[in-house]
Amino acid sequence: MKLWDKGFSIDKKIELFTVGNDREIDMHIAKYDVQASLAHAIMLESIGIITTDELEQLKSGLKVLAESIEAGTFVIEDTFEDVHSKIEHELTKTLGDVGKKIHTARSRNDQVLVALQLYYKENLQIINEKTKTFFDTLLGLAETHKTKLLPGYTHLQVAMPSSFGLWFSAYAELLIDDVYVLNAVSKITDQNVLGSAAGYGSSFPINRNITTKELGFSTLKYNVVAAQLSRGKSERAIASALGGLCNTMARFAMDICLYMSQNFGFIMFPDELTTGSSIMPHKKNPDVFELIRGKCNKIQALHSEMLLITNNLPSGYHRDFQLLKENIINAFEDVKDILDIFTYSIQQIIVKNIDLNDEKYQYLFTVDSINNLVVDGMSFREAYQKIGSQVQAGTYKPDLGKEHSHIGSIHNLCLDDIRAKFPH
């Protein structure tokens, strides 16, 4: 069953190559195609292309399909090219000629485009909500462990005192920047493209405002050519936004892997969250965080893929666009899973007590010692040279009691202010 069937058979090798994994991937957008088909039918009835009775029949048929999709019993058999042909077939099988009318004034091009827009729009919101849960978890950990000091590093060398409160809340606040970008991309996807048909509109007197309202879009992509050109552009923006979020999570996961190692020994997790070695019985590996890091890095590469597939395509539809769908949808599904497992795992972190009197941390407080001298009246340059000389001579004695009181420092984390910044 093909929406473009003209009565002749296509070479099976060509068919296999051109269909690809569409049937599997289309299961993710099946419910959105039903939603768009319903809105389209309502619009067709409003302009007199179908009757009220035909609309009610289509509503009934689409409701059955929506329930089947929700229940997990909906299947796209190998005899169908994609979800769009499957849905139209089911409507035609049930409703006869009425089912055949659902494709009036639209093309498979705007069918798949609007279904994807709806999928993107809803799943960006889901990711936003899961990011908020992760954010709240990190701020909760920052509050719990705010008094526990942690060595800070630059160039992976012991640098200045930090704290677990500062560490947890740092990544929490970075998530806010990622949500700003996610929200901007949500505006891009919140535009109705249905009605652009094959890219040049329709001679039917369709009312695109009706479908915009029915589908819950805040506006529409007015120019029909621009609507088709948005395919690829939307995916590039989404890939960039998901990549930014994944960059934050990958760096955090890397910190966790480092801090779990015996050379650092700052944190640990229950044995149930770690894996072992097939030959080394002592191993407790942070595999979940290594996989988070790897999956996040893979998603960060997606923007380049989306860019290169669409970079120099001329206006109008091209089959290249089909290649965008699989990996962008997989990225959405992966990011949701990553956020869930990261939140679940980090809630069980065990923060260890760190002995800052250990010899390897003896220079952690040199800057505090310099500042003490400056407060007592010495110039910064003289104080720097004095403490530097003590370090070189091996006579330096740290002062562990200095308070860092300015906004955003160890002893003034501003957790409530960070929490209030999160976009609502």
mmCIF file of N, CA, C and O in Angstrom, residues 54-113:
data_model
loop_
_atom_site.group_PDB
_atom_site.id
_atom_site.type_symbol
_atom_site.label_atom_id
_atom_site.label_comp_id
_atom_site.label_asym_id
_atom_site.label_seq_id
_atom_site.Cartn_x
_atom_site.Cartn_y
_atom_site.Cartn_z
ATOM 1 N N GLU A 54 -19.690 12.381 7.176
ATOM 2 C CA GLU A 54 -18.378 11.821 6.835
ATOM 3 C C GLU A 54 -17.341 12.179 7.894
ATOM 4 O O GLU A 54 -16.471 11.361 8.239
ATOM 5 N N LEU A 55 -17.436 13.396 8.410
ATOM 6 C CA LEU A 55 -16.519 13.800 9.477
ATOM 7 C C LEU A 55 -16.700 12.915 10.702
ATOM 8 O O LEU A 55 -15.715 12.469 11.311
ATOM 9 N N GLU A 56 -17.957 12.654 11.072
ATOM 10 C CA GLU A 56 -18.209 11.818 12.246
ATOM 11 C C GLU A 56 -17.674 10.407 12.042
ATOM 12 O O GLU A 56 -17.144 9.791 12.969
ATOM 13 N N GLN A 57 -17.791 9.900 10.823
ATOM 14 C CA GLN A 57 -17.233 8.578 10.523
ATOM 15 C C GLN A 57 -15.710 8.585 10.655
ATOM 16 O O GLN A 57 -15.120 7.660 11.218
ATOM 17 N N LEU A 58 -15.088 9.621 10.133
ATOM 18 C CA LEU A 58 -13.634 9.725 10.227
ATOM 19 C C LEU A 58 -13.183 9.877 11.681
ATOM 20 O O LEU A 58 -12.181 9.280 12.101
ATOM 21 N N LYS A 59 -13.934 10.661 12.452
ATOM 22 C CA LYS A 59 -13.616 10.816 13.880
ATOM 23 C C LYS A 59 -13.649 9.460 14.582
ATOM 24 O O LYS A 59 -12.763 9.127 15.376
ATOM 25 N N SER A 60 -14.693 8.686 14.267
ATOM 26 C CA SER A 60 -14.850 7.376 14.892
ATOM 27 C C SER A 60 -13.702 6.443 14.499
ATOM 28 O O SER A 60 -13.119 5.759 15.350
ATOM 29 N N GLY A 61 -13.355 6.425 13.208
ATOM 30 C CA GLY A 61 -12.271 5.576 12.737
ATOM 31 C C GLY A 61 -10.931 5.972 13.316
ATOM 32 O O GLY A 61 -10.123 5.109 13.705
ATOM 33 N N LEU A 62 -10.674 7.271 13.406
ATOM 34 C CA LEU A 62 -9.409 7.754 13.963
ATOM 35 C C LEU A 62 -9.329 7.491 15.466
ATOM 36 O O LEU A 62 -8.247 7.222 16.002
ATOM 37 N N LYS A 63 -10.478 7.549 16.146
ATOM 38 C CA LYS A 63 -10.508 7.252 17.586
ATOM 39 C C LYS A 63 -10.095 5.803 17.844
ATOM 40 O O LYS A 63 -9.328 5.513 18.764
ATOM 41 N N VAL A 64 -10.587 4.898 17.014
ATOM 42 C CA VAL A 64 -10.216 3.489 17.150
ATOM 43 C C VAL A 64 -8.712 3.310 16.955
ATOM 44 O O VAL A 64 -8.045 2.582 17.703
ATOM 45 N N LEU A 65 -8.176 3.982 15.949
ATOM 46 C CA LEU A 65 -6.735 3.890 15.694
ATOM 47 C C LEU A 65 -5.921 4.480 16.844
ATOM 48 O O LEU A 65 -4.886 3.923 17.238
ATOM 49 N N ALA A 66 -6.376 5.614 17.372
ATOM 50 C CA ALA A 66 -5.673 6.247 18.497
ATOM 51 C C ALA A 66 -5.651 5.315 19.706
ATOM 52 O O ALA A 66 -4.622 5.203 20.403
ATOM 53 N N GLU A 67 -6.756 4.631 19.963
ATOM 54 C CA GLU A 67 -6.825 3.707 21.089
ATOM 55 C C GLU A 67 -5.910 2.508 20.864
ATOM 56 O O GLU A 67 -5.278 2.015 21.806
ATOM 57 N N SER A 68 -5.836 2.044 19.624
ATOM 58 C CA SER A 68 -4.947 0.927 19.288
ATOM 59 C C SER A 68 -3.486 1.310 19.499
ATOM 60 O O SER A 68 -2.691 0.531 20.035
ATOM 61 N N ILE A 69 -3.129 2.526 19.096
ATOM 62 C CA ILE A 69 -1.758 3.008 19.287
ATOM 63 C C ILE A 69 -1.441 3.124 20.774
ATOM 64 O O ILE A 69 -0.378 2.700 21.238
ATOM 65 N N GLU A 70 -2.373 3.674 21.530
ATOM 66 C CA GLU A 70 -2.185 3.851 22.970
ATOM 67 C C GLU A 70 -2.028 2.503 23.669
ATOM 68 O O GLU A 70 -1.226 2.355 24.604
ATOM 69 N N ALA A 71 -2.784 1.494 23.207
ATOM 70 C CA ALA A 71 -2.750 0.168 23.828
ATOM 71 C C ALA A 71 -1.544 -0.658 23.392
ATOM 72 O O ALA A 71 -1.267 -1.718 23.959
ATOM 73 N N GLY A 72 -0.843 -0.182 22.362
ATOM 74 C CA GLY A 72 0.323 -0.910 21.877
ATOM 75 C C GLY A 72 -0.004 -2.049 20.932
ATOM 76 O O GLY A 72 0.848 -2.906 20.663
ATOM 77 N N THR A 73 -1.230 -2.077 20.414
ATOM 78 C CA THR A 73 -1.631 -3.149 19.496
ATOM 79 C C THR A 73 -1.545 -2.727 18.033
ATOM 80 O O THR A 73 -1.764 -3.540 17.141
ATOM 81 N N PHE A 74 -1.223 -1.469 17.785
ATOM 82 C CA PHE A 74 -1.115 -0.957 16.420
ATOM 83 C C PHE A 74 0.177 -1.468 15.792
ATOM 84 O O PHE A 74 1.251 -1.384 16.393
ATOM 85 N N VAL A 75 0.091 -2.006 14.584
ATOM 86 C CA VAL A 75 1.246 -2.584 13.903
ATOM 87 C C VAL A 75 1.291 -2.067 12.467
ATOM 88 O O VAL A 75 0.254 -1.969 11.798
ATOM 89 N N ILE A 76 2.492 -1.721 12.003
ATOM 90 C CA ILE A 76 2.694 -1.344 10.598
ATOM 91 C C ILE A 76 3.342 -2.529 9.902
ATOM 92 O O ILE A 76 4.543 -2.769 10.048
ATOM 93 N N GLU A 77 2.554 -3.294 9.177
ATOM 94 C CA GLU A 77 3.068 -4.498 8.535
ATOM 95 C C GLU A 77 4.015 -4.153 7.383
ATOM 96 O O GLU A 77 4.028 -3.026 6.882
ATOM 97 N N ASP A 78 4.766 -5.167 6.960
ATOM 98 C CA ASP A 78 5.732 -4.981 5.872
ATOM 99 C C ASP A 78 5.069 -4.609 4.555
ATOM 100 O O ASP A 78 5.742 -4.117 3.637
ATOM 101 N N THR A 79 3.775 -4.844 4.455
ATOM 102 C CA THR A 79 3.070 -4.519 3.207
ATOM 103 C C THR A 79 2.823 -3.019 3.065
ATOM 104 O O THR A 79 2.403 -2.563 2.001
ATOM 105 N N PHE A 80 3.096 -2.271 4.138
ATOM 106 C CA PHE A 80 2.886 -0.820 4.102
ATOM 107 C C PHE A 80 4.218 -0.087 4.057
ATOM 108 O O PHE A 80 5.201 -0.529 4.669
ATOM 109 N N GLU A 81 4.222 1.029 3.346
ATOM 110 C CA GLU A 81 5.445 1.806 3.201
ATOM 111 C C GLU A 81 5.773 2.597 4.460
ATOM 112 O O GLU A 81 6.936 2.761 4.819
ATOM 113 N N ASP A 82 4.734 3.089 5.130
ATOM 114 C CA ASP A 82 4.945 3.925 6.310
ATOM 115 C C ASP A 82 3.648 4.015 7.097
ATOM 116 O O ASP A 82 2.624 3.414 6.737
ATOM 117 N N VAL A 83 3.676 4.786 8.191
ATOM 118 C CA VAL A 83 2.501 4.915 9.052
ATOM 119 C C VAL A 83 1.348 5.617 8.341
ATOM 120 O O VAL A 83 0.172 5.324 8.589
ATOM 121 N N HIS A 84 1.659 6.524 7.442
ATOM 122 C CA HIS A 84 0.619 7.296 6.769
ATOM 123 C C HIS A 84 -0.235 6.403 5.863
ATOM 124 O O HIS A 84 -1.468 6.509 5.857
ATOM 125 N N SER A 85 0.430 5.525 5.121
ATOM 126 C CA SER A 85 -0.317 4.610 4.265
ATOM 127 C C SER A 85 -1.090 3.590 5.089
ATOM 128 O O SER A 85 -2.203 3.191 4.717
ATOM 129 N N LYS A 86 -0.544 3.167 6.229
ATOM 130 C CA LYS A 86 -1.230 2.227 7.113
ATOM 131 C C LYS A 86 -2.513 2.839 7.666
ATOM 132 O O LYS A 86 -3.584 2.206 7.652
ATOM 133 N N ILE A 87 -2.429 4.068 8.136
ATOM 134 C CA ILE A 87 -3.607 4.722 8.718
ATOM 135 C C ILE A 87 -4.681 4.943 7.659
ATOM 136 O O ILE A 87 -5.873 4.676 7.892
ATOM 137 N N GLU A 88 -4.293 5.410 6.488
ATOM 138 C CA GLU A 88 -5.284 5.610 5.430
ATOM 139 C C GLU A 88 -5.912 4.281 5.012
ATOM 140 O O GLU A 88 -7.116 4.205 4.754
ATOM 141 N N HIS A 89 -5.126 3.219 4.966
ATOM 142 C CA HIS A 89 -5.661 1.887 4.626
ATOM 143 C C HIS A 89 -6.702 1.449 5.648
ATOM 144 O O HIS A 89 -7.772 0.938 5.281
ATOM 145 N N GLU A 90 -6.400 1.620 6.936
ATOM 146 C CA GLU A 90 -7.329 1.198 7.986
ATOM 147 C C GLU A 90 -8.627 1.985 7.914
ATOM 148 O O GLU A 90 -9.722 1.427 8.105
ATOM 149 N N LEU A 91 -8.528 3.284 7.637
ATOM 150 C CA LEU A 91 -9.736 4.099 7.496
ATOM 151 C C LEU A 91 -10.558 3.654 6.289
ATOM 152 O O LEU A 91 -11.793 3.570 6.352
ATOM 153 N N THR A 92 -9.873 3.365 5.203
ATOM 154 C CA THR A 92 -10.572 2.929 3.985
ATOM 155 C C THR A 92 -11.198 1.552 4.178
ATOM 156 O O THR A 92 -12.328 1.295 3.730
ATOM 157 N N LYS A 93 -10.486 0.662 4.871
ATOM 158 C CA LYS A 93 -11.015 -0.679 5.132
ATOM 159 C C LYS A 93 -12.284 -0.605 5.975
ATOM 160 O O LYS A 93 -13.236 -1.360 5.752
ATOM 161 N N THR A 94 -12.318 0.334 6.912
ATOM 162 C CA THR A 94 -13.463 0.459 7.817
ATOM 163 C C THR A 94 -14.583 1.313 7.220
ATOM 164 O O THR A 94 -15.767 0.985 7.350
ATOM 165 N N LEU A 95 -14.201 2.389 6.545
ATOM 166 C CA LEU A 95 -15.185 3.394 6.122
ATOM 167 C C LEU A 95 -15.421 3.433 4.621
ATOM 168 O O LEU A 95 -16.265 4.205 4.149
ATOM 169 N N GLY A 96 -14.674 2.667 3.862
ATOM 170 C CA GLY A 96 -14.847 2.674 2.413
ATOM 171 C C GLY A 96 -14.370 3.971 1.793
ATOM 172 O O GLY A 96 -13.309 4.485 2.141
ATOM 173 N N ASP A 97 -15.158 4.510 0.886
ATOM 174 C CA ASP A 97 -14.759 5.715 0.154
ATOM 175 C C ASP A 97 -14.525 6.912 1.068
ATOM 176 O O ASP A 97 -13.739 7.801 0.736
ATOM 177 N N VAL A 98 -15.197 6.938 2.214
ATOM 178 C CA VAL A 98 -14.998 8.048 3.159
ATOM 179 C C VAL A 98 -13.538 8.066 3.624
ATOM 180 O O VAL A 98 -12.929 9.126 3.757
ATOM 181 N N GLY A 99 -12.974 6.893 3.863
ATOM 182 C CA GLY A 99 -11.579 6.811 4.283
ATOM 183 C C GLY A 99 -10.628 7.356 3.251
ATOM 184 O O GLY A 99 -9.586 7.922 3.591
ATOM 185 N N LYS A 100 -10.998 7.198 1.980
ATOM 186 C CA LYS A 100 -10.140 7.680 0.898
ATOM 187 C C LYS A 100 -10.097 9.207 0.821
ATOM 188 O O LYS A 100 -9.199 9.776 0.209
ATOM 189 N N LYS A 101 -11.080 9.854 1.446
ATOM 190 C CA LYS A 101 -11.162 11.321 1.366
ATOM 191 C C LYS A 101 -10.212 12.026 2.327
ATOM 192 O O LYS A 101 -10.017 13.244 2.219
ATOM 193 N N ILE A 102 -9.612 11.292 3.271
ATOM 194 C CA ILE A 102 -8.785 11.924 4.296
ATOM 195 C C ILE A 102 -7.540 12.578 3.711
ATOM 196 O O ILE A 102 -6.971 13.503 4.298
ATOM 197 N N HIS A 103 -7.110 12.123 2.533
ATOM 198 C CA HIS A 103 -5.875 12.660 1.948
ATOM 199 C C HIS A 103 -6.133 13.905 1.100
ATOM 200 O O HIS A 103 -5.182 14.530 0.607
ATOM 201 N N THR A 104 -7.392 14.284 0.952
ATOM 202 C CA THR A 104 -7.727 15.457 0.146
ATOM 203 C C THR A 104 -7.016 16.703 0.684
ATOM 204 O O THR A 104 -7.022 16.966 1.881
ATOM 205 N N ALA A 105 -6.374 17.461 -0.197
ATOM 206 C CA ALA A 105 -5.747 18.751 0.124
ATOM 207 C C ALA A 105 -4.508 18.637 1.008
ATOM 208 O O ALA A 105 -4.109 19.600 1.657
ATOM 209 N N ARG A 106 -3.905 17.461 1.047
ATOM 210 C CA ARG A 106 -2.625 17.346 1.735
ATOM 211 C C ARG A 106 -1.751 16.341 0.996
ATOM 212 O O ARG A 106 -2.231 15.558 0.177
ATOM 213 N N SER A 107 -0.464 16.396 1.309
ATOM 214 C CA SER A 107 0.530 15.525 0.705
ATOM 215 C C SER A 107 1.205 14.730 1.815
ATOM 216 O O SER A 107 1.149 15.116 2.991
ATOM 217 N N ARG A 108 1.834 13.633 1.446
ATOM 218 C CA ARG A 108 2.611 12.922 2.460
ATOM 219 C C ARG A 108 3.696 13.836 3.011
ATOM 220 O O ARG A 108 4.125 13.688 4.163
ATOM 221 N N ASN A 109 4.139 14.806 2.229
ATOM 222 C CA ASN A 109 5.175 15.739 2.697
ATOM 223 C C ASN A 109 4.717 16.515 3.927
ATOM 224 O O ASN A 109 5.425 16.590 4.938
ATOM 225 N N ASP A 110 3.534 17.129 3.852
ATOM 226 C CA ASP A 110 3.106 17.889 5.025
ATOM 227 C C ASP A 110 2.517 16.986 6.098
ATOM 228 O O ASP A 110 2.477 17.355 7.271
ATOM 229 N N GLN A 111 2.104 15.768 5.719
ATOM 230 C CA GLN A 111 1.670 14.798 6.721
ATOM 231 C C GLN A 111 2.809 14.457 7.674
ATOM 232 O O GLN A 111 2.669 14.535 8.896
ATOM 233 N N VAL A 112 3.933 14.039 7.104
ATOM 234 C CA VAL A 112 5.057 13.641 7.956
ATOM 235 C C VAL A 112 5.645 14.857 8.667
ATOM 236 O O VAL A 112 6.050 14.779 9.835
ATOM 237 N N LEU A 113 5.648 15.993 8.002
ATOM 238 C CA LEU A 113 6.221 17.200 8.587
ATOM 239 C C LEU A 113 5.436 17.645 9.817
ATOM 240 O O LEU A 113 6.016 17.952 10.863
#
